[in-house]
Amino acid sequence: MRFFSPFTYLPTISSKIYPPLLPLHPKPPFPQFSLPLLHYIETMEKESTDSSLARVQPQQLGSMEDATDDEFEKKLVRKLDKHIIPMVMLLYLFSFLDRVNIGNARLYGMEEDLGLVGNQFQTSVSILFVTYLTFEIPSNLVLKKFTPRRYIAAITTIWGIIASCTGLVNSYGSLLACRLLLGAVEAGLFPGLAVYLTFFYTRKELALRIGYLFVSAALAGACGGLLAYGIGFLDGRSGMSGWRWILIIEGLPTIVLGVATYFFLADNPEEAGYLTEEEKSFMIARRGREITQTTSAQEFHWADVRKCFLDWKCWAFAFAQFGVDTMLYGFSTFLPTIIKAIGHWKTAQVQALTIPCYALGAITYLIVAHISDRQQRRGVYTVGFACVSIVGYGILLSDASSGVHYFGCFLVAMGLYVAVGLPLAWLPNNCPRYGKRTAASGFQLTVGNASGIMAPFIYVSKDSPRYIKGHAVSLSMVGLAAIIYTFLWYCFKNLNTRRDRGEKKAKIIGLSEEDIAELGDESPRFRYTI
């Protein structure tokens, strides 16, 4: 029986992009096809008479004609942004805040109250990443099994409870226990959200949306400083130090957010109640326009996972991420400490001075991610802004005034979120098959976040006020990452050039269109994002 596609009557969608890539198949060629819609189509097919076909054709033709309009797609993307982006931004904002607010809490007597000596504070910061790394890839692999809505809602609620309980600890051991539990539960959020966004957005739209997550990280830093500034005035209230109030109060909204996530986050486009049937159909068409987007390609296969770990490019991205994440965790956790050391400010003033740095980082990333998406260029901006951060660290290492050093903090923040965030969209762009994309993103984040174990120990109290070792190590790691990204940029460009010349066409001789699409990024028709 021939499958009736709702896009049969819209040749412009397929022929405009890839003429031979949307033939009729015995099964739906698009991922996660809506079961109600599929049942409807099959029913209409069984009634296949001239009159019934005449009833279906105008309906599909009309909806698809609207869907081909660029304005229709723009409105659809704006609608997706309206319903998805605020929720995912809030989720990552509170995740990052609950992870790094220990740096703000430190300024309010945390070490003294818990009797922390030597490197025990650094250990309590870094130990979170032991469980974070352990559970990151497994969490990503089970995302679809438990569904994003249920899984993300559950881990958010649990880590909110743990984050608040951290403010009640009375010993070094109990602090370590809370940090280990927090890392285990938070591990699945960022890689899960990065993969979740690929369910709704195309390759050309992804960098800006993942960029919003890193804007959330910058906002978490700014809000963390602002909240710590306000909550710090509760120091001594009800017999509790300010650091306890910071951790307790900042963890409570996360619990509420976790419950809200269960009701407001859709698992996929087909189950999104805010989309009309016409919009859901067009979401399938958008996915179908992209090379290698077959039904099988969007399902999990262990063979794709193996390909991830056999692909040198995935390893290169992972090690480069380690370099830039060293900067991320060192700067985000210890910025209050760095600013306090370069001047003579009160604790409240230090918290306030962190806010402009994070704000600049957030604004810069939004602008660059938007441009990167429009131009479909990742490498040039990743490398360029990594160099901006390198200059910032050079200034911090110099023997200059407090004002100049504070300016160096701005430069580090300006380049930080671009250098860290864009590669997290760049790698998924170049892994069209779901299994490889999921494994690659998880691997990239796992190796990158391993720097969170090291980063706290490069900023030790004995190096105050200059923190030469911390700044020098951060500069070197970002420099290494910039070199790796430059090499990847060159390699992707070279591979695209060779495919444009037809050097790899022999690989697809004798293969059907569907078999060619199943090749993923190995298909000669696939072009890497550079």
Protein backbone atom coordinates (compact mmCIF):
# COMPACT_ATOMS: atom_id res chain seq x y z
CA MET A 1 0.00 0.00 0.00
CA ARG A 2 1.40 3.39 -0.88
CA PHE A 3 1.89 5.82 1.98
CA PHE A 4 0.06 9.10 1.60
CA SER A 5 2.26 11.99 2.69
CA PRO A 6 0.72 15.34 3.62
CA PHE A 7 3.58 16.93 1.76
CA THR A 8 2.97 15.18 -1.55
CA TYR A 9 1.04 18.20 -2.75
CA LEU A 10 3.77 20.64 -1.87
CA PRO A 11 6.70 19.98 -4.18
CA THR A 12 8.17 23.35 -3.34
CA ILE A 13 9.16 22.22 0.15
CA SER A 14 11.23 19.31 -1.07
CA SER A 15 12.37 20.48 -4.47
CA LYS A 16 13.37 23.88 -3.22
CA ILE A 17 15.97 22.37 -0.93
CA TYR A 18 16.87 18.84 -1.96
CA PRO A 19 14.86 17.64 -4.98
CA PRO A 20 15.46 13.90 -4.68
CA LEU A 21 15.31 13.61 -0.91
CA LEU A 22 11.59 13.38 -0.22
CA PRO A 23 10.23 10.42 -2.18
CA LEU A 24 7.22 8.53 -0.96
CA HIS A 25 8.20 5.73 1.39
CA PRO A 26 6.32 2.73 2.74
CA LYS A 27 6.75 4.32 6.17
CA PRO A 28 6.83 7.96 7.27
CA PRO A 29 10.20 9.50 6.42
CA PHE A 30 9.98 12.03 9.22
CA PRO A 31 10.96 11.56 12.87
CA GLN A 32 8.46 11.19 15.70
CA PHE A 33 5.44 11.31 13.40
CA SER A 34 2.27 12.16 15.25
CA LEU A 35 0.28 8.96 15.82
CA PRO A 36 -3.11 10.66 15.53
CA LEU A 37 -2.07 12.30 12.28
CA LEU A 38 -0.64 9.04 10.96
CA HIS A 39 -3.85 7.21 11.82
CA TYR A 40 -5.81 9.90 10.04
CA ILE A 41 -3.68 9.61 6.94
CA GLU A 42 -3.95 5.82 6.86
CA THR A 43 -7.72 6.04 7.25
CA MET A 44 -7.98 8.46 4.37
CA GLU A 45 -5.78 6.19 2.31
CA LYS A 46 -8.02 3.19 2.90
CA GLU A 47 -10.91 5.26 1.61
CA SER A 48 -8.85 6.09 -1.43
CA THR A 49 -11.42 7.09 -3.99
CA ASP A 50 -11.39 10.10 -6.22
CA SER A 51 -13.92 11.86 -4.06
CA SER A 52 -12.12 11.19 -0.77
CA LEU A 53 -8.81 12.24 -2.27
CA ALA A 54 -10.43 15.39 -3.48
CA ARG A 55 -11.52 16.12 0.08
CA VAL A 56 -8.01 15.67 1.50
CA GLN A 57 -5.97 17.37 -1.17
CA PRO A 58 -7.31 20.93 -0.81
CA GLN A 59 -6.93 20.75 2.96
CA GLN A 60 -3.31 19.62 2.83
CA LEU A 61 -2.52 21.89 -0.08
CA GLY A 62 -3.89 24.92 1.69
CA SER A 63 -2.03 24.27 4.93
CA MET A 64 1.21 23.51 3.17
CA GLU A 65 0.96 26.60 0.98
CA ASP A 66 0.81 28.63 4.16
CA ALA A 67 3.69 26.62 5.58
CA THR A 68 5.95 27.45 2.63
CA ASP A 69 5.66 31.12 3.42
CA ASP A 70 8.75 32.34 5.25
CA GLU A 71 6.57 34.48 7.45
CA PHE A 72 4.65 31.42 8.59
CA GLU A 73 7.88 29.74 9.64
CA LYS A 74 9.12 32.85 11.41
CA LYS A 75 5.87 33.04 13.37
CA LEU A 76 6.18 29.36 14.25
CA VAL A 77 9.74 29.80 15.52
CA ARG A 78 8.67 32.82 17.58
CA LYS A 79 5.89 30.71 19.05
CA LEU A 80 8.36 27.96 19.94
CA ASP A 81 10.62 30.52 21.55
CA LYS A 82 7.74 31.90 23.58
CA HIS A 83 6.82 28.52 25.05
CA ILE A 84 10.23 26.81 25.30
CA ILE A 85 12.97 29.36 25.90
CA PRO A 86 11.72 30.97 29.15
CA MET A 87 11.36 27.55 30.78
CA VAL A 88 14.75 26.19 29.70
CA MET A 89 16.46 29.45 30.63
CA LEU A 90 14.97 29.37 34.12
CA LEU A 91 15.96 25.74 34.52
CA TYR A 92 19.59 26.35 33.64
CA LEU A 93 19.73 29.64 35.53
CA PHE A 94 18.76 27.96 38.81
CA SER A 95 20.94 24.95 38.03
CA PHE A 96 24.02 27.11 37.56
CA LEU A 97 23.10 29.35 40.49
CA ASP A 98 22.67 26.44 42.90
CA ARG A 99 25.99 25.01 41.70
CA VAL A 100 28.21 28.11 42.04
CA ASN A 101 26.51 30.18 44.76
CA ILE A 102 28.92 28.59 47.20
CA GLY A 103 31.41 31.19 45.93
CA ASN A 104 29.10 34.00 47.09
CA ALA A 105 28.36 32.19 50.36
CA ARG A 106 32.08 31.98 51.11
CA LEU A 107 32.23 35.72 51.74
CA TYR A 108 29.74 35.45 54.62
CA GLY A 109 31.70 33.28 57.06
CA MET A 110 31.12 29.81 55.61
CA GLU A 111 34.69 28.60 56.14
CA GLU A 112 34.77 29.86 59.72
CA ASP A 113 31.39 28.33 60.70
CA LEU A 114 32.23 24.90 59.28
CA GLY A 115 35.86 24.95 60.39
CA LEU A 116 37.23 24.58 56.86
CA VAL A 117 41.02 24.72 56.68
CA GLY A 118 43.61 24.48 53.92
CA ASN A 119 42.05 23.39 50.60
CA GLN A 120 38.85 22.03 52.12
CA PHE A 121 36.75 24.79 50.55
CA GLN A 122 38.25 24.05 47.12
CA THR A 123 37.56 20.36 47.67
CA SER A 124 33.91 21.04 48.52
CA VAL A 125 33.57 23.02 45.30
CA SER A 126 35.25 20.47 43.04
CA ILE A 127 33.79 17.28 44.51
CA LEU A 128 30.42 18.12 42.96
CA PHE A 129 31.90 17.32 39.57
CA VAL A 130 32.85 13.77 40.52
CA THR A 131 29.21 12.66 40.49
CA TYR A 132 28.32 15.26 37.85
CA LEU A 133 30.71 13.61 35.39
CA THR A 134 29.69 10.09 36.38
CA PHE A 135 26.01 10.61 35.62
CA GLU A 136 26.18 13.03 32.68
CA ILE A 137 26.28 10.58 29.75
CA PRO A 138 23.89 8.00 31.31
CA SER A 139 21.41 10.78 32.02
CA ASN A 140 21.51 11.88 28.39
CA LEU A 141 20.96 8.35 27.08
CA VAL A 142 17.78 7.79 29.15
CA LEU A 143 16.21 11.17 28.37
CA LYS A 144 13.82 9.82 25.73
CA LYS A 145 13.00 6.70 27.70
CA PHE A 146 11.68 8.61 30.71
CA THR A 147 10.50 11.55 28.52
CA PRO A 148 11.99 15.05 28.93
CA ARG A 149 8.99 16.42 30.85
CA ARG A 150 9.04 13.80 33.61
CA TYR A 151 12.80 13.43 33.83
CA ILE A 152 13.69 17.13 33.91
CA ALA A 153 10.87 17.91 36.35
CA ALA A 154 12.05 15.17 38.72
CA ILE A 155 15.73 16.10 38.79
CA THR A 156 14.92 19.81 39.15
CA THR A 157 12.70 19.25 42.19
CA ILE A 158 15.25 16.96 43.84
CA TRP A 159 18.26 19.22 43.34
CA GLY A 160 16.25 22.18 44.68
CA ILE A 161 15.68 20.27 47.90
CA ILE A 162 19.36 19.31 48.12
CA ALA A 163 20.51 22.89 47.40
CA SER A 164 18.37 24.28 50.24
CA CYS A 165 19.50 21.56 52.63
CA THR A 166 23.11 22.57 51.97
CA GLY A 167 22.42 25.70 53.97
CA LEU A 168 21.69 23.54 57.03
CA VAL A 169 24.93 21.54 57.14
CA ASN A 170 27.10 21.73 60.26
CA SER A 171 30.31 19.99 59.22
CA TYR A 172 32.76 19.53 56.39
CA GLY A 173 31.56 15.96 55.84
CA SER A 174 27.90 16.91 55.51
CA LEU A 175 28.85 19.70 53.07
CA LEU A 176 30.71 17.16 50.90
CA ALA A 177 27.70 14.81 50.98
CA CYS A 178 25.33 17.54 49.79
CA ARG A 179 27.70 18.59 47.02
CA LEU A 180 28.05 14.99 45.79
CA LEU A 181 24.27 14.53 45.71
CA LEU A 182 23.79 17.88 43.98
CA GLY A 183 26.25 16.91 41.23
CA ALA A 184 24.57 13.55 40.65
CA VAL A 185 21.12 15.08 40.20
CA GLU A 186 22.13 18.17 38.20
CA ALA A 187 24.22 16.10 35.78
CA GLY A 188 21.36 15.38 33.41
CA LEU A 189 20.06 18.92 32.98
CA PHE A 190 22.33 20.76 30.56
CA PRO A 191 23.02 17.86 28.16
CA GLY A 192 19.33 16.99 28.34
CA LEU A 193 18.27 20.53 27.46
CA ALA A 194 20.83 20.71 24.64
CA VAL A 195 19.38 17.54 23.07
CA TYR A 196 15.81 18.61 23.85
CA LEU A 197 16.23 21.79 21.81
CA THR A 198 17.19 19.71 18.76
CA PHE A 199 13.68 18.19 18.85
CA PHE A 200 12.20 21.59 18.00
CA TYR A 201 14.84 23.67 16.22
CA THR A 202 16.81 23.23 13.00
CA ARG A 203 20.58 23.33 12.68
CA LYS A 204 20.44 26.98 11.64
CA GLU A 205 18.47 27.96 14.72
CA LEU A 206 20.30 25.94 17.35
CA ALA A 207 23.25 28.13 18.36
CA LEU A 208 21.08 31.04 19.46
CA ARG A 209 18.82 28.74 21.50
CA ILE A 210 21.71 26.99 23.22
CA GLY A 211 23.09 30.48 23.58
CA TYR A 212 20.12 31.34 25.74
CA LEU A 213 21.30 28.67 28.18
CA PHE A 214 24.64 30.39 28.51
CA VAL A 215 22.94 33.71 28.88
CA SER A 216 21.22 32.01 31.80
CA ALA A 217 24.63 31.09 33.21
CA ALA A 218 25.71 34.73 32.95
CA LEU A 219 22.44 35.86 34.50
CA ALA A 220 22.95 33.31 37.27
CA GLY A 221 26.26 34.98 38.05
CA ALA A 222 24.70 38.43 37.98
CA CYS A 223 21.62 37.36 39.95
CA GLY A 224 23.81 35.41 42.35
CA GLY A 225 25.76 38.54 43.16
CA LEU A 226 22.59 40.62 43.41
CA LEU A 227 20.76 38.07 45.55
CA ALA A 228 23.78 37.54 47.79
CA TYR A 229 24.00 41.31 48.21
CA GLY A 230 20.37 41.45 49.40
CA ILE A 231 20.22 38.17 51.33
CA GLY A 232 23.52 39.01 53.02
CA PHE A 233 21.70 41.58 55.15
CA LEU A 234 19.97 38.65 56.87
CA ASP A 235 23.31 37.72 58.37
CA GLY A 236 22.67 36.86 62.02
CA ARG A 237 18.88 36.71 61.65
CA SER A 238 17.38 33.80 63.65
CA GLY A 239 20.89 32.92 64.73
CA MET A 240 22.00 31.91 61.22
CA SER A 241 24.93 33.28 59.25
CA GLY A 242 24.40 35.00 55.91
CA TRP A 243 25.85 32.10 53.93
CA ARG A 244 23.12 29.77 55.26
CA TRP A 245 20.38 32.18 54.20
CA ILE A 246 21.92 32.47 50.71
CA LEU A 247 21.94 28.72 50.11
CA ILE A 248 18.50 28.08 51.63
CA ILE A 249 16.64 30.91 49.92
CA GLU A 250 18.24 30.44 46.50
CA GLY A 251 17.31 26.73 46.52
CA LEU A 252 13.60 27.19 47.24
CA PRO A 253 12.49 28.62 43.84
CA THR A 254 14.06 25.59 42.13
CA ILE A 255 11.60 23.28 43.88
CA VAL A 256 8.66 25.32 42.58
CA LEU A 257 10.20 25.38 39.10
CA GLY A 258 10.53 21.59 39.10
CA VAL A 259 6.83 21.15 39.74
CA ALA A 260 5.96 23.73 37.06
CA THR A 261 8.18 21.95 34.53
CA TYR A 262 6.02 18.83 34.68
CA PHE A 263 2.99 20.81 33.50
CA PHE A 264 4.53 23.25 31.02
CA LEU A 265 7.32 21.38 29.20
CA ALA A 266 6.21 19.40 26.12
CA ASP A 267 8.07 16.17 25.32
CA ASN A 268 8.17 16.81 21.56
CA PRO A 269 6.38 18.83 18.85
CA GLU A 270 3.65 16.22 18.41
CA GLU A 271 2.63 16.54 22.07
CA ALA A 272 2.97 20.32 22.30
CA GLY A 273 -0.51 21.58 23.15
CA TYR A 274 0.40 25.11 22.09
CA LEU A 275 0.88 24.03 18.45
CA THR A 276 -1.99 23.63 15.99
CA GLU A 277 -2.23 20.58 13.75
CA GLU A 278 -1.04 22.69 10.85
CA GLU A 279 2.00 23.82 12.82
CA LYS A 280 2.77 20.26 13.90
CA SER A 281 2.68 19.15 10.27
CA PHE A 282 5.03 21.92 9.32
CA MET A 283 7.39 20.96 12.14
CA ILE A 284 7.67 17.57 10.44
CA ALA A 285 8.33 19.31 7.11
CA ARG A 286 11.06 21.44 8.65
CA ARG A 287 12.78 18.33 9.92
CA GLY A 288 12.37 16.59 6.59
CA ARG A 289 14.10 19.41 4.72
CA GLU A 290 17.38 18.61 6.42
CA ILE A 291 19.68 16.00 4.94
CA THR A 292 19.91 12.70 6.88
CA GLN A 293 16.71 13.38 8.84
CA THR A 294 15.05 9.99 8.41
CA THR A 295 12.88 8.19 10.93
CA SER A 296 15.69 5.79 11.80
CA ALA A 297 18.22 8.61 12.14
CA GLN A 298 16.17 10.16 14.91
CA GLU A 299 15.97 6.94 16.91
CA PHE A 300 18.59 5.69 19.35
CA HIS A 301 21.05 3.12 18.00
CA TRP A 302 24.11 1.82 19.83
CA ALA A 303 25.96 1.78 16.51
CA ASP A 304 25.69 5.57 16.41
CA VAL A 305 27.08 5.79 19.95
CA ARG A 306 30.08 3.72 18.91
CA LYS A 307 30.63 6.01 15.92
CA CYS A 308 30.83 8.94 18.31
CA PHE A 309 33.76 7.44 20.20
CA LEU A 310 35.49 6.39 16.98
CA ASP A 311 35.27 9.89 15.50
CA TRP A 312 38.40 11.97 16.26
CA LYS A 313 36.39 15.17 15.81
CA CYS A 314 34.22 14.34 18.84
CA TRP A 315 37.37 13.83 20.92
CA ALA A 316 38.81 17.12 19.71
CA PHE A 317 35.64 18.98 20.70
CA ALA A 318 35.69 17.28 24.11
CA PHE A 319 39.29 18.24 24.94
CA ALA A 320 38.77 21.78 23.69
CA GLN A 321 35.70 22.02 25.92
CA PHE A 322 37.90 21.03 28.87
CA GLY A 323 40.06 24.05 28.10
CA VAL A 324 37.30 26.65 27.94
CA ASP A 325 35.38 25.11 30.85
CA THR A 326 38.45 25.60 33.03
CA MET A 327 37.87 29.30 32.47
CA LEU A 328 34.11 28.95 33.00
CA TYR A 329 34.27 27.30 36.41
CA GLY A 330 37.31 29.17 37.65
CA PHE A 331 35.88 32.55 36.70
CA SER A 332 32.25 31.90 37.66
CA THR A 333 33.04 30.46 41.10
CA PHE A 334 35.91 32.73 42.09
CA LEU A 335 35.02 36.07 40.48
CA PRO A 336 33.88 37.49 43.86
CA THR A 337 37.18 36.33 45.39
CA ILE A 338 39.20 37.79 42.48
CA ILE A 339 37.45 41.17 42.67
CA LYS A 340 37.79 41.31 46.45
CA ALA A 341 41.53 40.69 46.13
CA ILE A 342 42.22 43.43 43.56
CA GLY A 343 40.69 46.25 45.61
CA HIS A 344 39.58 47.36 49.03
CA TRP A 345 35.84 46.87 48.97
CA LYS A 346 33.26 45.70 51.45
CA THR A 347 31.56 42.33 50.88
CA ALA A 348 28.34 43.93 49.63
CA GLN A 349 30.31 46.07 47.18
CA VAL A 350 32.17 43.03 45.85
CA GLN A 351 28.85 41.28 45.13
CA ALA A 352 27.61 44.36 43.27
CA LEU A 353 30.81 44.64 41.21
CA THR A 354 30.36 41.12 39.82
CA ILE A 355 27.04 42.03 38.20
CA PRO A 356 28.31 44.23 35.29
CA CYS A 357 30.85 41.56 34.26
CA TYR A 358 28.16 38.90 33.91
CA ALA A 359 25.79 41.33 32.20
CA LEU A 360 28.40 42.11 29.53
CA GLY A 361 29.00 38.39 29.00
CA ALA A 362 25.27 37.75 28.54
CA ILE A 363 24.74 40.62 26.10
CA THR A 364 27.81 39.70 24.07
CA TYR A 365 26.73 36.09 23.73
CA LEU A 366 23.21 36.99 22.62
CA ILE A 367 24.53 39.23 19.86
CA VAL A 368 27.23 36.82 18.66
CA ALA A 369 24.95 33.76 18.77
CA HIS A 370 22.37 35.59 16.66
CA ILE A 371 24.99 36.54 14.08
CA SER A 372 26.47 33.03 14.16
CA ASP A 373 23.07 31.48 13.43
CA ARG A 374 22.38 33.85 10.54
CA GLN A 375 25.78 33.25 8.95
CA GLN A 376 26.04 29.58 10.01
CA ARG A 377 29.58 30.18 11.18
CA ARG A 378 30.83 28.90 14.51
CA GLY A 379 34.62 28.61 14.28
CA VAL A 380 35.54 32.22 13.58
CA TYR A 381 33.52 33.54 16.55
CA THR A 382 34.60 30.77 18.92
CA VAL A 383 38.29 31.38 18.22
CA GLY A 384 37.96 35.16 18.09
CA PHE A 385 36.27 35.52 21.46
CA ALA A 386 38.56 32.95 23.08
CA CYS A 387 41.33 35.37 22.15
CA VAL A 388 39.41 38.21 23.83
CA SER A 389 39.40 36.21 27.08
CA ILE A 390 43.11 35.48 26.67
CA VAL A 391 43.78 39.23 26.50
CA GLY A 392 41.67 39.66 29.65
CA TYR A 393 43.76 37.12 31.55
CA GLY A 394 46.91 38.81 30.27
CA ILE A 395 45.72 42.04 31.86
CA LEU A 396 44.94 40.26 35.14
CA LEU A 397 48.48 38.84 35.12
CA SER A 398 50.06 42.24 34.54
CA ASP A 399 51.32 44.50 37.31
CA ALA A 400 48.64 47.14 36.91
CA SER A 401 46.18 49.13 38.98
CA SER A 402 42.95 47.77 40.47
CA GLY A 403 40.90 49.56 37.81
CA VAL A 404 42.89 47.95 34.98
CA HIS A 405 42.53 44.52 36.59
CA TYR A 406 38.78 45.07 36.90
CA PHE A 407 38.71 45.93 33.18
CA GLY A 408 40.48 42.60 32.56
CA CYS A 409 37.57 40.85 34.29
CA PHE A 410 35.22 42.44 31.75
CA LEU A 411 37.28 41.12 28.83
CA VAL A 412 37.35 37.61 30.29
CA ALA A 413 33.56 37.69 30.73
CA MET A 414 33.06 39.10 27.23
CA GLY A 415 34.80 36.16 25.57
CA LEU A 416 33.91 33.46 28.08
CA TYR A 417 30.33 32.60 27.16
CA VAL A 418 30.96 32.72 23.40
CA ALA A 419 34.00 30.45 23.63
CA VAL A 420 32.18 28.02 25.94
CA GLY A 421 28.71 28.14 24.39
CA LEU A 422 29.11 28.14 20.62
CA PRO A 423 30.95 24.78 20.47
CA LEU A 424 28.01 23.21 22.30
CA ALA A 425 25.90 24.09 19.26
CA TRP A 426 28.70 23.48 16.76
CA LEU A 427 29.16 19.78 17.58
CA PRO A 428 25.41 18.83 17.49
CA ASN A 429 25.13 20.73 14.18
CA ASN A 430 27.60 18.25 12.72
CA CYS A 431 26.04 15.11 14.24
CA PRO A 432 22.65 14.72 12.50
CA ARG A 433 21.90 11.22 13.80
CA TYR A 434 20.26 11.21 17.22
CA GLY A 435 22.38 8.46 18.80
CA LYS A 436 25.69 10.01 17.80
CA ARG A 437 24.49 13.52 18.63
CA THR A 438 23.35 12.48 22.11
CA ALA A 439 26.55 10.58 22.89
CA ALA A 440 28.76 13.31 21.43
CA SER A 441 27.05 16.09 23.40
CA GLY A 442 27.22 14.07 26.61
CA PHE A 443 30.88 13.21 26.00
CA GLN A 444 31.76 16.81 25.18
CA LEU A 445 30.10 18.06 28.36
CA THR A 446 31.52 15.26 30.53
CA VAL A 447 35.12 15.92 29.53
CA GLY A 448 34.54 19.67 29.67
CA ASN A 449 33.00 19.55 33.12
CA ALA A 450 35.93 17.48 34.38
CA SER A 451 37.70 20.83 34.51
CA GLY A 452 35.38 21.68 37.39
CA ILE A 453 37.39 19.27 39.53
CA MET A 454 40.64 21.06 38.70
CA ALA A 455 39.52 24.69 38.51
CA PRO A 456 38.97 25.30 42.26
CA PHE A 457 42.54 24.22 43.05
CA ILE A 458 44.15 26.77 40.74
CA TYR A 459 42.67 29.60 42.80
CA VAL A 460 43.98 28.90 46.30
CA SER A 461 43.97 31.37 49.18
CA LYS A 462 47.77 31.50 49.51
CA ASP A 463 48.02 33.00 45.97
CA SER A 464 45.95 36.06 46.96
CA PRO A 465 45.78 38.84 45.89
CA ARG A 466 47.27 38.30 42.40
CA TYR A 467 46.26 34.65 41.82
CA ILE A 468 49.03 34.33 39.24
CA LYS A 469 48.75 30.53 38.97
CA GLY A 470 44.99 30.58 38.47
CA HIS A 471 45.07 33.22 35.75
CA ALA A 472 48.07 31.65 33.99
CA VAL A 473 46.53 28.17 33.91
CA SER A 474 43.20 29.58 32.66
CA LEU A 475 44.96 31.56 29.92
CA SER A 476 46.91 28.49 28.81
CA MET A 477 43.86 26.23 28.71
CA VAL A 478 41.83 28.74 26.69
CA GLY A 479 44.77 29.12 24.32
CA LEU A 480 44.91 25.34 23.83
CA ALA A 481 41.18 25.28 23.11
CA ALA A 482 41.53 28.09 20.57
CA ILE A 483 44.19 26.10 18.70
CA ILE A 484 41.98 22.98 18.60
CA TYR A 485 38.95 24.94 17.39
CA THR A 486 41.07 26.59 14.67
CA PHE A 487 42.14 23.13 13.48
CA LEU A 488 38.51 21.86 13.49
CA TRP A 489 37.41 24.95 11.60
CA TYR A 490 40.03 24.24 8.91
CA CYS A 491 39.17 20.53 8.71
CA PHE A 492 35.42 21.09 8.33
CA LYS A 493 36.00 23.66 5.63
CA ASN A 494 38.35 21.31 3.79
CA LEU A 495 35.88 18.39 4.01
CA ASN A 496 33.09 20.56 2.60
CA THR A 497 35.31 21.68 -0.27
CA ARG A 498 36.18 18.08 -1.17
CA ARG A 499 32.51 17.09 -1.09
CA ASP A 500 31.61 20.06 -3.29
CA ARG A 501 34.12 18.79 -5.82
CA GLY A 502 32.41 15.39 -5.76
CA GLU A 503 35.40 13.47 -4.40
CA LYS A 504 33.22 11.30 -2.14
CA LYS A 505 30.36 10.53 -4.54
CA ALA A 506 31.63 7.00 -5.19
CA LYS A 507 30.52 6.13 -1.67
CA ILE A 508 26.83 6.42 -2.59
CA ILE A 509 26.83 4.65 -5.94
CA GLY A 510 24.09 2.01 -5.93
CA LEU A 511 22.46 3.29 -2.75
CA SER A 512 18.84 4.34 -2.50
CA GLU A 513 17.89 7.84 -1.39
CA GLU A 514 16.94 6.56 2.05
CA ASP A 515 20.22 4.65 2.40
CA ILE A 516 22.12 7.80 1.51
CA ALA A 517 20.21 9.79 4.10
CA GLU A 518 20.97 7.10 6.70
CA LEU A 519 24.71 7.81 6.35
CA GLY A 520 24.39 10.88 8.57
CA ASP A 521 27.43 13.15 8.54
CA GLU A 522 29.27 10.52 6.45
CA SER A 523 26.98 11.24 3.49
CA PRO A 524 28.68 13.14 0.65
CA ARG A 525 25.59 15.36 0.55
CA PHE A 526 26.03 16.48 4.14
CA ARG A 527 27.84 19.78 4.68
CA TYR A 528 29.51 20.53 7.98
CA THR A 529 28.82 23.76 9.81
CA ILE A 530 32.09 25.64 10.00
